[in-house]
Amino acid sequence: LDGEENFLIPEEDHAGGTRFLTTGTSSANRVVIGAVMQPNDHVLLERNSHISHYQALADAHARPVLLPPFISIDRIPGPTRISAIRSGIRGLLREQHRLPALIILTNPTFSGIFYQPRRVIEAVVEEVLDFWREMRDSPAFEACCRFLEDRHRETEREPQWWQHRDRFLGEALGAMVFLFDEAWGAMSIFHPQLVEYAAMHAAGSLRKQTASYWRHLRVYSTQSTHKCLSAFRQGSMIHF
């Protein structure tokens, strides 16, 4: 690959950057998880996630919080409900006084069912906002603020920064990473009826919002280019 390819791909995928791998999306998942996780970090992921997620989390000494899949009347496992994702966030905030360092979702699932990444991200932000509104004077909120300050110790903060809604949401978004495993969804960004299901499209549209906290949003997408687009052997991509 030459430099021109590395320049064009992010523009097409609405991504800020792209890295190529020749060892498949299992390796891409390990790269992202290994880069963003610290020992004892919590992570939300689907119970039936790909084995590469579990292998990488074990190597990172992470603490998984498993999300149940939605099972249809035909016994077909689908995505995790947004309500279950919100419940996982709520439990960590109110009981562990922290946020997950990583949220991993398979998009589409192995049954071919897509998430709407924008709805997922907005739901997580809404849950964090509920916590800010309802728990601001509680010991749990104070402990969560200490967690956020420890997460980014180099950040300069004004006194009582947590009282400002957008400032708190920006800190919260900066502490989390959304990883959408799009091994079977690399084509969605190019199709007018599927583009709303592409993680990078959702991230790009949210970062254009006027609220300042959206600039702290961190989204990664791992894709099996060799499955759904055109690539040699096990060619895969990491978009961010």
mmCIF file of C-alpha atoms in Angstrom, residues 52-231:
data_model
loop_
_atom_site.group_PDB
_atom_site.id
_atom_site.type_symbol
_atom_site.label_atom_id
_atom_site.label_comp_id
_atom_site.label_asym_id
_atom_site.label_seq_id
_atom_site.Cartn_x
_atom_site.Cartn_y
_atom_site.Cartn_z
ATOM 1 C CA SER A 52 -10.755 -12.375 20.319
ATOM 2 C CA HIS A 53 -12.464 -9.897 22.670
ATOM 3 C CA TYR A 54 -12.205 -12.281 25.596
ATOM 4 C CA GLN A 55 -8.593 -13.174 24.806
ATOM 5 C CA ALA A 56 -7.575 -9.520 24.658
ATOM 6 C CA LEU A 57 -9.456 -8.672 27.862
ATOM 7 C CA ALA A 58 -7.790 -11.561 29.675
ATOM 8 C CA ASP A 59 -4.381 -10.304 28.538
ATOM 9 C CA ALA A 60 -5.315 -6.800 29.745
ATOM 10 C CA HIS A 61 -6.495 -8.090 33.157
ATOM 11 C CA ALA A 62 -9.818 -6.344 32.575
ATOM 12 C CA ARG A 63 -13.050 -6.775 34.523
ATOM 13 C CA PRO A 64 -15.835 -7.721 32.105
ATOM 14 C CA VAL A 65 -19.475 -6.843 32.669
ATOM 15 C CA LEU A 66 -21.465 -9.150 30.396
ATOM 16 C CA LEU A 67 -24.564 -7.892 28.598
ATOM 17 C CA PRO A 68 -27.306 -10.388 27.678
ATOM 18 C CA PRO A 69 -28.262 -10.722 24.011
ATOM 19 C CA PHE A 70 -31.818 -10.213 22.866
ATOM 20 C CA ILE A 71 -33.298 -13.572 21.826
ATOM 21 C CA SER A 72 -36.086 -13.474 19.233
ATOM 22 C CA ILE A 73 -39.163 -15.718 19.279
ATOM 23 C CA ASP A 74 -37.344 -17.854 16.709
ATOM 24 C CA ARG A 75 -34.460 -18.274 19.190
ATOM 25 C CA ILE A 76 -32.132 -16.164 17.051
ATOM 26 C CA PRO A 77 -29.661 -14.178 19.198
ATOM 27 C CA GLY A 78 -29.607 -10.519 18.316
ATOM 28 C CA PRO A 79 -27.970 -7.373 19.656
ATOM 29 C CA THR A 80 -28.070 -6.370 23.287
ATOM 30 C CA ARG A 81 -30.983 -4.090 24.034
ATOM 31 C CA ILE A 82 -30.132 -0.439 24.669
ATOM 32 C CA SER A 83 -31.903 -0.740 28.010
ATOM 33 C CA ALA A 84 -29.396 -3.455 29.024
ATOM 34 C CA ILE A 85 -26.478 -1.221 28.014
ATOM 35 C CA ARG A 86 -27.916 1.618 30.083
ATOM 36 C CA SER A 87 -28.412 -0.753 32.994
ATOM 37 C CA GLY A 88 -24.755 -1.781 32.810
ATOM 38 C CA ILE A 89 -23.641 1.857 32.841
ATOM 39 C CA ARG A 90 -26.017 2.634 35.703
ATOM 40 C CA GLY A 91 -24.713 -0.219 37.806
ATOM 41 C CA LEU A 92 -21.089 0.814 37.378
ATOM 42 C CA LEU A 93 -21.815 4.468 38.141
ATOM 43 C CA ARG A 94 -23.970 3.923 41.214
ATOM 44 C CA GLU A 95 -22.319 0.829 42.687
ATOM 45 C CA GLN A 96 -18.689 0.923 41.504
ATOM 46 C CA HIS A 97 -18.526 4.742 41.140
ATOM 47 C CA ARG A 98 -16.809 4.530 37.782
ATOM 48 C CA LEU A 99 -17.417 4.228 34.067
ATOM 49 C CA PRO A 100 -16.354 1.412 31.775
ATOM 50 C CA ALA A 101 -13.108 2.105 29.997
ATOM 51 C CA LEU A 102 -14.484 0.254 26.988
ATOM 52 C CA ILE A 103 -17.842 -0.735 25.503
ATOM 53 C CA ILE A 104 -17.595 -3.508 22.884
ATOM 54 C CA LEU A 105 -20.483 -4.266 20.527
ATOM 55 C CA THR A 106 -20.589 -6.591 17.510
ATOM 56 C CA ASN A 107 -22.120 -4.715 14.585
ATOM 57 C CA PRO A 108 -23.693 -6.551 12.854
ATOM 58 C CA THR A 109 -24.105 -9.585 15.055
ATOM 59 C CA PHE A 110 -23.268 -13.036 13.734
ATOM 60 C CA SER A 111 -26.962 -13.310 12.833
ATOM 61 C CA GLY A 112 -26.675 -10.224 10.621
ATOM 62 C CA ILE A 113 -28.556 -7.781 12.869
ATOM 63 C CA PHE A 114 -27.202 -4.233 13.127
ATOM 64 C CA TYR A 115 -27.063 -1.746 15.952
ATOM 65 C CA GLN A 116 -27.691 1.916 15.335
ATOM 66 C CA PRO A 117 -24.405 3.217 16.810
ATOM 67 C CA ARG A 118 -25.654 6.760 17.182
ATOM 68 C CA ARG A 119 -28.593 5.624 19.319
ATOM 69 C CA VAL A 120 -26.283 3.504 21.461
ATOM 70 C CA ILE A 121 -23.841 6.353 22.095
ATOM 71 C CA GLU A 122 -26.612 8.849 22.810
ATOM 72 C CA ALA A 123 -28.226 6.395 25.246
ATOM 73 C CA VAL A 124 -24.955 6.046 27.164
ATOM 74 C CA VAL A 125 -24.646 9.829 27.369
ATOM 75 C CA GLU A 126 -28.254 10.083 28.569
ATOM 76 C CA GLU A 127 -27.527 7.573 31.352
ATOM 77 C CA VAL A 128 -24.463 9.560 32.446
ATOM 78 C CA LEU A 129 -26.551 12.742 32.362
ATOM 79 C CA ASP A 130 -29.205 11.106 34.566
ATOM 80 C CA PHE A 131 -26.466 10.260 37.058
ATOM 81 C CA TRP A 132 -25.252 13.885 37.035
ATOM 82 C CA ARG A 133 -28.782 15.203 37.609
ATOM 83 C CA GLU A 134 -29.856 12.766 40.306
ATOM 84 C CA MET A 135 -26.677 11.993 42.257
ATOM 85 C CA ARG A 136 -24.678 15.233 42.228
ATOM 86 C CA ASP A 137 -24.761 15.656 45.997
ATOM 87 C CA SER A 138 -24.078 12.012 46.833
ATOM 88 C CA PRO A 139 -20.880 10.236 47.940
ATOM 89 C CA ALA A 140 -21.189 8.059 44.831
ATOM 90 C CA PHE A 141 -20.939 11.148 42.624
ATOM 91 C CA GLU A 142 -17.899 12.427 44.534
ATOM 92 C CA ALA A 143 -16.202 9.046 44.139
ATOM 93 C CA CYS A 144 -16.971 9.026 40.407
ATOM 94 C CA CYS A 145 -15.449 12.490 40.003
ATOM 95 C CA ARG A 146 -12.286 11.283 41.732
ATOM 96 C CA PHE A 147 -12.222 8.352 39.304
ATOM 97 C CA LEU A 148 -12.458 10.727 36.336
ATOM 98 C CA GLU A 149 -9.716 12.975 37.727
ATOM 99 C CA ASP A 150 -7.437 9.987 38.265
ATOM 100 C CA ARG A 151 -8.172 8.786 34.751
ATOM 101 C CA HIS A 152 -6.738 11.957 33.220
ATOM 102 C CA ARG A 153 -4.444 13.443 35.848
ATOM 103 C CA GLU A 154 -2.687 15.665 33.321
ATOM 104 C CA THR A 155 -5.889 17.601 32.535
ATOM 105 C CA GLU A 156 -6.194 21.060 34.053
ATOM 106 C CA ARG A 157 -9.620 21.645 35.591
ATOM 107 C CA GLU A 158 -11.371 24.658 37.002
ATOM 108 C CA PRO A 159 -12.670 24.477 40.594
ATOM 109 C CA GLN A 160 -15.883 22.470 40.931
ATOM 110 C CA TRP A 161 -15.760 21.479 37.256
ATOM 111 C CA TRP A 162 -18.289 18.723 37.981
ATOM 112 C CA GLN A 163 -21.048 21.285 38.522
ATOM 113 C CA HIS A 164 -21.033 22.126 34.806
ATOM 114 C CA ARG A 165 -23.069 19.634 32.815
ATOM 115 C CA ASP A 166 -21.110 19.767 29.562
ATOM 116 C CA ARG A 167 -17.793 19.651 31.423
ATOM 117 C CA PHE A 168 -18.845 16.533 33.316
ATOM 118 C CA LEU A 169 -20.145 14.849 30.152
ATOM 119 C CA GLY A 170 -16.898 15.680 28.355
ATOM 120 C CA GLU A 171 -14.872 14.076 31.153
ATOM 121 C CA ALA A 172 -17.132 11.020 31.055
ATOM 122 C CA LEU A 173 -16.880 10.600 27.290
ATOM 123 C CA GLY A 174 -13.117 11.032 27.476
ATOM 124 C CA ALA A 175 -12.914 8.159 29.960
ATOM 125 C CA MET A 176 -14.729 5.683 27.680
ATOM 126 C CA VAL A 177 -14.021 4.094 24.316
ATOM 127 C CA PHE A 178 -16.689 2.614 22.060
ATOM 128 C CA LEU A 179 -15.443 -0.323 19.988
ATOM 129 C CA PHE A 180 -17.764 -1.574 17.268
ATOM 130 C CA ASP A 181 -16.569 -4.885 15.856
ATOM 131 C CA GLU A 182 -17.751 -4.479 12.266
ATOM 132 C CA ALA A 183 -16.053 -7.579 10.891
ATOM 133 C CA TRP A 184 -19.125 -8.267 8.765
ATOM 134 C CA GLY A 185 -20.212 -4.642 8.306
ATOM 135 C CA ALA A 186 -17.403 -2.929 6.383
ATOM 136 C CA MET A 187 -19.718 -2.260 3.427
ATOM 137 C CA SER A 188 -22.365 -0.342 5.392
ATOM 138 C CA ILE A 189 -20.661 3.054 5.135
ATOM 139 C CA PHE A 190 -20.983 2.936 1.329
ATOM 140 C CA HIS A 191 -24.677 1.981 1.110
ATOM 141 C CA PRO A 192 -27.382 4.651 1.487
ATOM 142 C CA GLN A 193 -29.708 2.252 3.324
ATOM 143 C CA LEU A 194 -26.986 0.984 5.669
ATOM 144 C CA VAL A 195 -24.894 4.069 6.382
ATOM 145 C CA GLU A 196 -26.816 4.889 9.592
ATOM 146 C CA TYR A 197 -25.577 1.550 10.987
ATOM 147 C CA ALA A 198 -21.895 2.397 10.425
ATOM 148 C CA ALA A 199 -19.983 3.366 13.560
ATOM 149 C CA MET A 200 -17.750 5.914 11.859
ATOM 150 C CA HIS A 201 -20.708 7.668 10.277
ATOM 151 C CA ALA A 202 -22.341 7.952 13.701
ATOM 152 C CA ALA A 203 -19.131 9.251 15.285
ATOM 153 C CA GLY A 204 -18.645 11.822 12.542
ATOM 154 C CA SER A 205 -22.201 13.137 12.802
ATOM 155 C CA LEU A 206 -22.077 13.373 16.612
ATOM 156 C CA ARG A 207 -18.773 15.252 16.613
ATOM 157 C CA LYS A 208 -20.444 17.903 14.449
ATOM 158 C CA GLN A 209 -23.000 18.648 17.174
ATOM 159 C CA THR A 210 -22.765 22.033 18.871
ATOM 160 C CA ALA A 211 -22.422 20.682 22.429
ATOM 161 C CA SER A 212 -18.759 20.858 23.424
ATOM 162 C CA TYR A 213 -18.648 17.441 25.104
ATOM 163 C CA TRP A 214 -19.004 15.592 21.793
ATOM 164 C CA ARG A 215 -15.441 16.481 20.825
ATOM 165 C CA HIS A 216 -14.277 14.063 23.552
ATOM 166 C CA LEU A 217 -16.083 11.130 21.908
ATOM 167 C CA ARG A 218 -13.785 8.184 21.116
ATOM 168 C CA VAL A 219 -15.033 5.525 18.699
ATOM 169 C CA TYR A 220 -13.109 2.674 17.079
ATOM 170 C CA SER A 221 -14.314 0.349 14.355
ATOM 171 C CA THR A 222 -12.572 -2.885 13.378
ATOM 172 C CA GLN A 223 -13.488 -4.283 9.979
ATOM 173 C CA SER A 224 -12.731 -7.414 7.969
ATOM 174 C CA THR A 225 -12.041 -5.791 4.638
ATOM 175 C CA HIS A 226 -11.344 -9.234 3.158
ATOM 176 C CA LYS A 227 -14.892 -10.385 4.011
ATOM 177 C CA CYS A 228 -17.092 -7.510 2.885
ATOM 178 C CA LEU A 229 -14.925 -5.358 0.593
ATOM 179 C CA SER A 230 -11.804 -6.090 -1.420
ATOM 180 C CA ALA A 231 -8.540 -7.111 0.237
#
